[in-house]
PDB file of C-alpha atoms and ligand atoms in Angstrom:
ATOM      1  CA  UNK A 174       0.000   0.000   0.000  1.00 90.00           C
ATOM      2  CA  UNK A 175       0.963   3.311  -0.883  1.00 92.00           C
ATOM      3  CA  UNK A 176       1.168   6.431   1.368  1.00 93.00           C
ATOM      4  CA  UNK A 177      -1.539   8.132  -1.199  1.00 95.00           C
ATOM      5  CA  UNK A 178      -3.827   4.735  -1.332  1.00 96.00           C
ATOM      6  CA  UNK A 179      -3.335   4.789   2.553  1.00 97.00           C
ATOM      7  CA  UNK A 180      -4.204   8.489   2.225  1.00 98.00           C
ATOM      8  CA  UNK A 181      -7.555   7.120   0.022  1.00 98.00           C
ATOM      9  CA  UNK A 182      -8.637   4.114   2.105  1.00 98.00           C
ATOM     10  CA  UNK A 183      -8.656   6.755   5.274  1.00 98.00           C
ATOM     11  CA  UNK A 184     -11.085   9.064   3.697  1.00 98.00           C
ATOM     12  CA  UNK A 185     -13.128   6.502   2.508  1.00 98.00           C
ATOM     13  CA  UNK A 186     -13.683   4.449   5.766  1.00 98.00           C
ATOM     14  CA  UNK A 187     -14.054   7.775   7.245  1.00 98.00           C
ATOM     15  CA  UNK A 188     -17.302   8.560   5.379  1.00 98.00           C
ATOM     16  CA  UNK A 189     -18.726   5.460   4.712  1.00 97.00           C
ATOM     17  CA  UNK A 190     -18.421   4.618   8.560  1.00 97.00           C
ATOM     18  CA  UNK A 191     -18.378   7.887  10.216  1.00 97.00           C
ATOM     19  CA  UNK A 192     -20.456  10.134   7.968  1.00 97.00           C
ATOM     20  CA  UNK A 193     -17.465  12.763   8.036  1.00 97.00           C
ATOM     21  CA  UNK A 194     -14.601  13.409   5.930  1.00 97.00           C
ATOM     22  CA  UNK A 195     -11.203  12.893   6.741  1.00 98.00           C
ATOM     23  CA  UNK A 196      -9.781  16.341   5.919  1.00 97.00           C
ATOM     24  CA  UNK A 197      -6.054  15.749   7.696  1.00 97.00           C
ATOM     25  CA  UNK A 198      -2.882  13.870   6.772  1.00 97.00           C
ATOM     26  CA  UNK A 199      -2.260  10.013   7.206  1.00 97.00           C
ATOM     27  CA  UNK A 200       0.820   8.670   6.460  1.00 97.00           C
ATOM     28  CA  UNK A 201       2.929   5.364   7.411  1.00 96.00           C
ATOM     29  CA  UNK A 202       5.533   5.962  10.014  1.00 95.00           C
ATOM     30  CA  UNK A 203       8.283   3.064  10.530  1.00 92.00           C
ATOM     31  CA  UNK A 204       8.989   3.830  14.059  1.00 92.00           C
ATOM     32  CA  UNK A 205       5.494   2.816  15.216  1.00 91.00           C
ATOM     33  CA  UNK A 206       6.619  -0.710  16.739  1.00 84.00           C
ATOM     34  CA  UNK A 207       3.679  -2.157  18.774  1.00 85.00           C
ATOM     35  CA  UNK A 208       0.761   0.002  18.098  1.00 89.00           C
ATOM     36  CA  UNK A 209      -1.215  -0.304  14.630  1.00 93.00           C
ATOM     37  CA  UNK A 210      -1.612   3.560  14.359  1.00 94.00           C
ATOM     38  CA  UNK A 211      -1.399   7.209  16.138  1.00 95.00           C
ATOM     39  CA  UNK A 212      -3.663  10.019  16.628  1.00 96.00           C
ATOM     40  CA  UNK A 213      -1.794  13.179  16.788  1.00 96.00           C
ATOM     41  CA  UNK A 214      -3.620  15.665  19.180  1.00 96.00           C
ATOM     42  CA  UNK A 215      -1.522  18.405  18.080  1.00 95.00           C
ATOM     43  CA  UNK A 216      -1.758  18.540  14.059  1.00 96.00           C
ATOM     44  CA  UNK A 217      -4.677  15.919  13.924  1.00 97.00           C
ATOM     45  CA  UNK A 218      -2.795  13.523  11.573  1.00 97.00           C
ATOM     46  CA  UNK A 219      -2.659  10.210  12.115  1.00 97.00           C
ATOM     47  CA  UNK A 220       0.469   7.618  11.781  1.00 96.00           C
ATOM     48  CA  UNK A 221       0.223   4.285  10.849  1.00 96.00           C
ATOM     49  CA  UNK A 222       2.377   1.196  10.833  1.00 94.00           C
ATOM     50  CA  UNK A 223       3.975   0.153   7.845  1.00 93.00           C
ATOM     51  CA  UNK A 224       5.097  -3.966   8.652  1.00 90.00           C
ATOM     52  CA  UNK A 225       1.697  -4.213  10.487  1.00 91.00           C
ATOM     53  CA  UNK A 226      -0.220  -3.157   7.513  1.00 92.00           C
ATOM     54  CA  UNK A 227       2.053  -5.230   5.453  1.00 89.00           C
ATOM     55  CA  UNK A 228       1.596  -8.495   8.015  1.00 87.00           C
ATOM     56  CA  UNK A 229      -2.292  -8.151   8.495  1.00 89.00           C
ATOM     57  CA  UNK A 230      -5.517  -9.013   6.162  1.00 91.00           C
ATOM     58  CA  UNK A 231      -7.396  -6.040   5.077  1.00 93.00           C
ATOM     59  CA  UNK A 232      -9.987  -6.853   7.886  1.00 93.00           C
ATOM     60  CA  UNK A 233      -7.199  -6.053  10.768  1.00 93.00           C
ATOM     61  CA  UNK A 234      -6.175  -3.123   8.045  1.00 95.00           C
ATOM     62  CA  UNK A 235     -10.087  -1.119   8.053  1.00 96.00           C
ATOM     63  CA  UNK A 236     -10.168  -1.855  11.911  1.00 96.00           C
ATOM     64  CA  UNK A 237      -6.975  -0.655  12.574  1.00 96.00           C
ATOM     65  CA  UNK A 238      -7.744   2.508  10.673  1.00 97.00           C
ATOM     66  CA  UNK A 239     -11.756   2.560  12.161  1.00 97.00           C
ATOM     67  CA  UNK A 240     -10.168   3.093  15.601  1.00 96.00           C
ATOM     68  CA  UNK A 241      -7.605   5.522  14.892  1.00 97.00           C
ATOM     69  CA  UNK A 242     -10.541   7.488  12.951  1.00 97.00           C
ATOM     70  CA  UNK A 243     -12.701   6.583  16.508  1.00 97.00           C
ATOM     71  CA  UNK A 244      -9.634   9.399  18.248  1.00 97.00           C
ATOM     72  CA  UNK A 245      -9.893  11.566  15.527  1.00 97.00           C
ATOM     73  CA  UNK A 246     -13.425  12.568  14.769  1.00 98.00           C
ATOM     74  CA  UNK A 247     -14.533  12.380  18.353  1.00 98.00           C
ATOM     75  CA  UNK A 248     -11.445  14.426  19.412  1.00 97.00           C
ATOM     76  CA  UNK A 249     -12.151  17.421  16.868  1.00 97.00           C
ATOM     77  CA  UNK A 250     -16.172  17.327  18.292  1.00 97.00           C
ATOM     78  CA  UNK A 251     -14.648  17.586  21.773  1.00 97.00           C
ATOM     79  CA  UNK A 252     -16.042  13.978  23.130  1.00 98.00           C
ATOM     80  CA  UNK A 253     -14.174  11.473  24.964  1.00 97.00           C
ATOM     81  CA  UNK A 254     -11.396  10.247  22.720  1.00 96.00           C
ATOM     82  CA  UNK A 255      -9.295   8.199  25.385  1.00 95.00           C
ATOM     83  CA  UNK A 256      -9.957   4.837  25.332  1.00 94.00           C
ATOM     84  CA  UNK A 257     -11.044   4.792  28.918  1.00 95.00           C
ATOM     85  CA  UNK A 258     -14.030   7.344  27.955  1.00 97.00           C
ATOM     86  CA  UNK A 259     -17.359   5.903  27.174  1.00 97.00           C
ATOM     87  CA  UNK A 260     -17.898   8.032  23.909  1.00 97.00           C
ATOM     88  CA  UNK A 261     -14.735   6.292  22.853  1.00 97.00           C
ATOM     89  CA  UNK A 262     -15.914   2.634  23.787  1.00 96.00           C
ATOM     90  CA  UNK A 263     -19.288   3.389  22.203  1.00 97.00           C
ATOM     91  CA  UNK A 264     -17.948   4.869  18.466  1.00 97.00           C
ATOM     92  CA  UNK A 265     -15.843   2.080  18.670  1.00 96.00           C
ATOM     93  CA  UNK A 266     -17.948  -0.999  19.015  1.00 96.00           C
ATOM     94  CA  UNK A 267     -20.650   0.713  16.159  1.00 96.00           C
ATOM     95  CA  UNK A 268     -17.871   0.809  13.912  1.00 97.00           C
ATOM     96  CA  UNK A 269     -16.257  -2.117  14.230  1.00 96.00           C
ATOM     97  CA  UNK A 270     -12.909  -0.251  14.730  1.00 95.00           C
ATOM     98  CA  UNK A 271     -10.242  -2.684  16.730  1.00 93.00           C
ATOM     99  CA  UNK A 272      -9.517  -2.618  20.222  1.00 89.00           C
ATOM    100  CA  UNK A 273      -6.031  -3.640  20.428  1.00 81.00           C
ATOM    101  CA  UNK A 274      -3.526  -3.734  17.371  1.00 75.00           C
ATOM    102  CA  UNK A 275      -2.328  -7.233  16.600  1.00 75.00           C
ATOM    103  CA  UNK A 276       1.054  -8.555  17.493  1.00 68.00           C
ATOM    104  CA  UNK A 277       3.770  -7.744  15.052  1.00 62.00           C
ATOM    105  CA  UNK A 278       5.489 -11.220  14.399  1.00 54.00           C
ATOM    106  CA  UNK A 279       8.847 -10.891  15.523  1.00 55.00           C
ATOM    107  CA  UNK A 280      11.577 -11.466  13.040  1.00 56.00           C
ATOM    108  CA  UNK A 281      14.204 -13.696  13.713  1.00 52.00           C
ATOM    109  CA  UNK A 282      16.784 -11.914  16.129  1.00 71.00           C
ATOM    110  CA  UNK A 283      19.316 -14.651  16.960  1.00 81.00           C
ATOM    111  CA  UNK A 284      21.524 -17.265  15.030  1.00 87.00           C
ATOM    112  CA  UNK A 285      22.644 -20.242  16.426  1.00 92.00           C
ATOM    113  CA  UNK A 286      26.555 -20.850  15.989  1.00 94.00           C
ATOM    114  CA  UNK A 287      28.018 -24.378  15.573  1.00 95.00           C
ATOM    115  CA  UNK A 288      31.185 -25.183  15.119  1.00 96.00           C
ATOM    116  CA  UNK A 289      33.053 -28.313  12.913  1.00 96.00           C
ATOM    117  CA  UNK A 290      35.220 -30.373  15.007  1.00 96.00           C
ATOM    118  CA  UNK A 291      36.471 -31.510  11.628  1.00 96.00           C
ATOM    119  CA  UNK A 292      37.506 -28.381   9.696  1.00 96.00           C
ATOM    120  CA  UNK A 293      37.002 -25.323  12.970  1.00 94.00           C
ATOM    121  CA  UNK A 294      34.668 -24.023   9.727  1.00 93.00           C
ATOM    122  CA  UNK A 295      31.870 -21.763  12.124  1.00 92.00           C
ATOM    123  CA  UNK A 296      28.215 -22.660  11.027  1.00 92.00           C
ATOM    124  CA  UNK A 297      25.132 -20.217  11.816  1.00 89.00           C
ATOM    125  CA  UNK A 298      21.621 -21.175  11.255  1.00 90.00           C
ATOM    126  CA  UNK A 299      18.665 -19.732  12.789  1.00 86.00           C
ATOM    127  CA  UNK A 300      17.416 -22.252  14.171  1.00 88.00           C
ATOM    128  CA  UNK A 301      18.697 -25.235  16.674  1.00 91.00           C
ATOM    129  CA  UNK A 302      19.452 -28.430  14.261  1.00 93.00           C
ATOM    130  CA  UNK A 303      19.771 -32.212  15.053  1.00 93.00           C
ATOM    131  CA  UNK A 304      23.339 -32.672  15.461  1.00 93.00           C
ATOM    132  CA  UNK A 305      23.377 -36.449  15.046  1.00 91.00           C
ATOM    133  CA  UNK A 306      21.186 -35.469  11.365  1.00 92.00           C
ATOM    134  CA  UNK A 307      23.368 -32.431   9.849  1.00 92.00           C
ATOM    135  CA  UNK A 308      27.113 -32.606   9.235  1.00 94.00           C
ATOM    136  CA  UNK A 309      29.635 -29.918   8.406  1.00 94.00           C
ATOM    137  CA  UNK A 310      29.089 -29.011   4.381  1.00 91.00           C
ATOM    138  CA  UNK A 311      32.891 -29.449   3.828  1.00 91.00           C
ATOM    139  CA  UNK A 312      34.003 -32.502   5.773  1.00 96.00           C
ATOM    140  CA  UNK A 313      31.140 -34.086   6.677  1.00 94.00           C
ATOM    141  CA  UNK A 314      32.729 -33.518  10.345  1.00 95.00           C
ATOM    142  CA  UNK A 315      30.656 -33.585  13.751  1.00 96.00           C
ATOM    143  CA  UNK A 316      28.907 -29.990  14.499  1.00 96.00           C
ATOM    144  CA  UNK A 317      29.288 -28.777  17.986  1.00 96.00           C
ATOM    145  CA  UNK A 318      26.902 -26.045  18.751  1.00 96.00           C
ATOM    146  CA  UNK A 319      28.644 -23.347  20.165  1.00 94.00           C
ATOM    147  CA  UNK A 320      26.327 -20.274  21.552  1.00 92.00           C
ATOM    148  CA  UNK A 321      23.133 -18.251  20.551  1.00 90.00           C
ATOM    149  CA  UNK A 322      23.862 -15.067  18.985  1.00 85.00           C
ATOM    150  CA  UNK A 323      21.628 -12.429  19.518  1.00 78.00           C
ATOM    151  CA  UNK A 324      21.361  -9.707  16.789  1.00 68.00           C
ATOM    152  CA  UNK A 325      20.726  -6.401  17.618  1.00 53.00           C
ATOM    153  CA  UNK A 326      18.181  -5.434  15.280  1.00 45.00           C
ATOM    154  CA  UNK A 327      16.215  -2.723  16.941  1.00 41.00           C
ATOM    155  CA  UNK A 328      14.920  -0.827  13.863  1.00 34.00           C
ATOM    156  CA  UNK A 329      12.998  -3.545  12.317  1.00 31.00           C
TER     157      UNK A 329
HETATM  158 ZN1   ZN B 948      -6.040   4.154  20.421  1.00 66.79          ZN
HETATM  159 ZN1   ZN B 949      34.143 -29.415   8.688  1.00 66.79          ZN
END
């Protein structure tokens, strides 16, 4: 999805759901890790997440976007737009909007190092293997497993 079909699918849910146009600024924003979206009280534009868009069916996509758009137009008509306030609650559950954004599937973070008793040659794979199955690619020799490596891949 594109920033302008994001831009599109916004407006749209916004007036086929909430009768009112969407007259601000959405856009994806990579450094949302855990939450599907952001309402931005300031500048009224909301953020959403890029790899949770890109994970998710288009179901978890419109109810994602439903609740941000829950914020939104009840913020600018001065209601409750907290999640603990009832106006909130209540827009919510007639629009179908989600109440919690789904888990973002981790990506693989650690390697697991083995070592060749045969040739020293270091093997990484990301996941534990049978030892007594898989052999060192160059000498057939016996694979020790040596330590998990964890990568530091904060900015995914
Ligand atoms: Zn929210
Ligand atoms: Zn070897």
């Amino acid at each position: 999805m594109t920033q302008e079909e994001l831009q599109r699918l916004v407006e749209a849910i916004s007036i086929e759901w909430f009768q009112q146009p969407f007259t601000h600024e959405a856009m994806f924003n990579a450094r949302l890790k855990t939450t599907g979206g952001r309402y931005h009280l300031n500048d009224h534009h909301l953020d959403f997440n890029p790899s949770m868009f890109a994970q998710s069916d288009e179901q978890t996509v419109v109810g994602i976007i439903k609740h941000e758009l829950c914020h939104y137009h009840l913020h600018l008509a001065g209601k409750g737009y907290r999640h603990r306030d009832k106006d909130f609650k209540q827009l919510l559950q007639q629009t179908g909007g989600l109440r919690y954004a789904p888990a973002v599937a981790k990506k693989t973070s650690k390697l697991e190092c083995y070592q060749c008793v045969g040739c020293q040659a270091m093997i990484y794979r990301k996941r534990k293997i049978d030892t007594e199955r898989f052999r060192c690619g160059r000498c057939r020799g016996k694979l020790v497993w040596q330590e998990t490596k964890r990568l530091n891949n904060d900015n995914d």
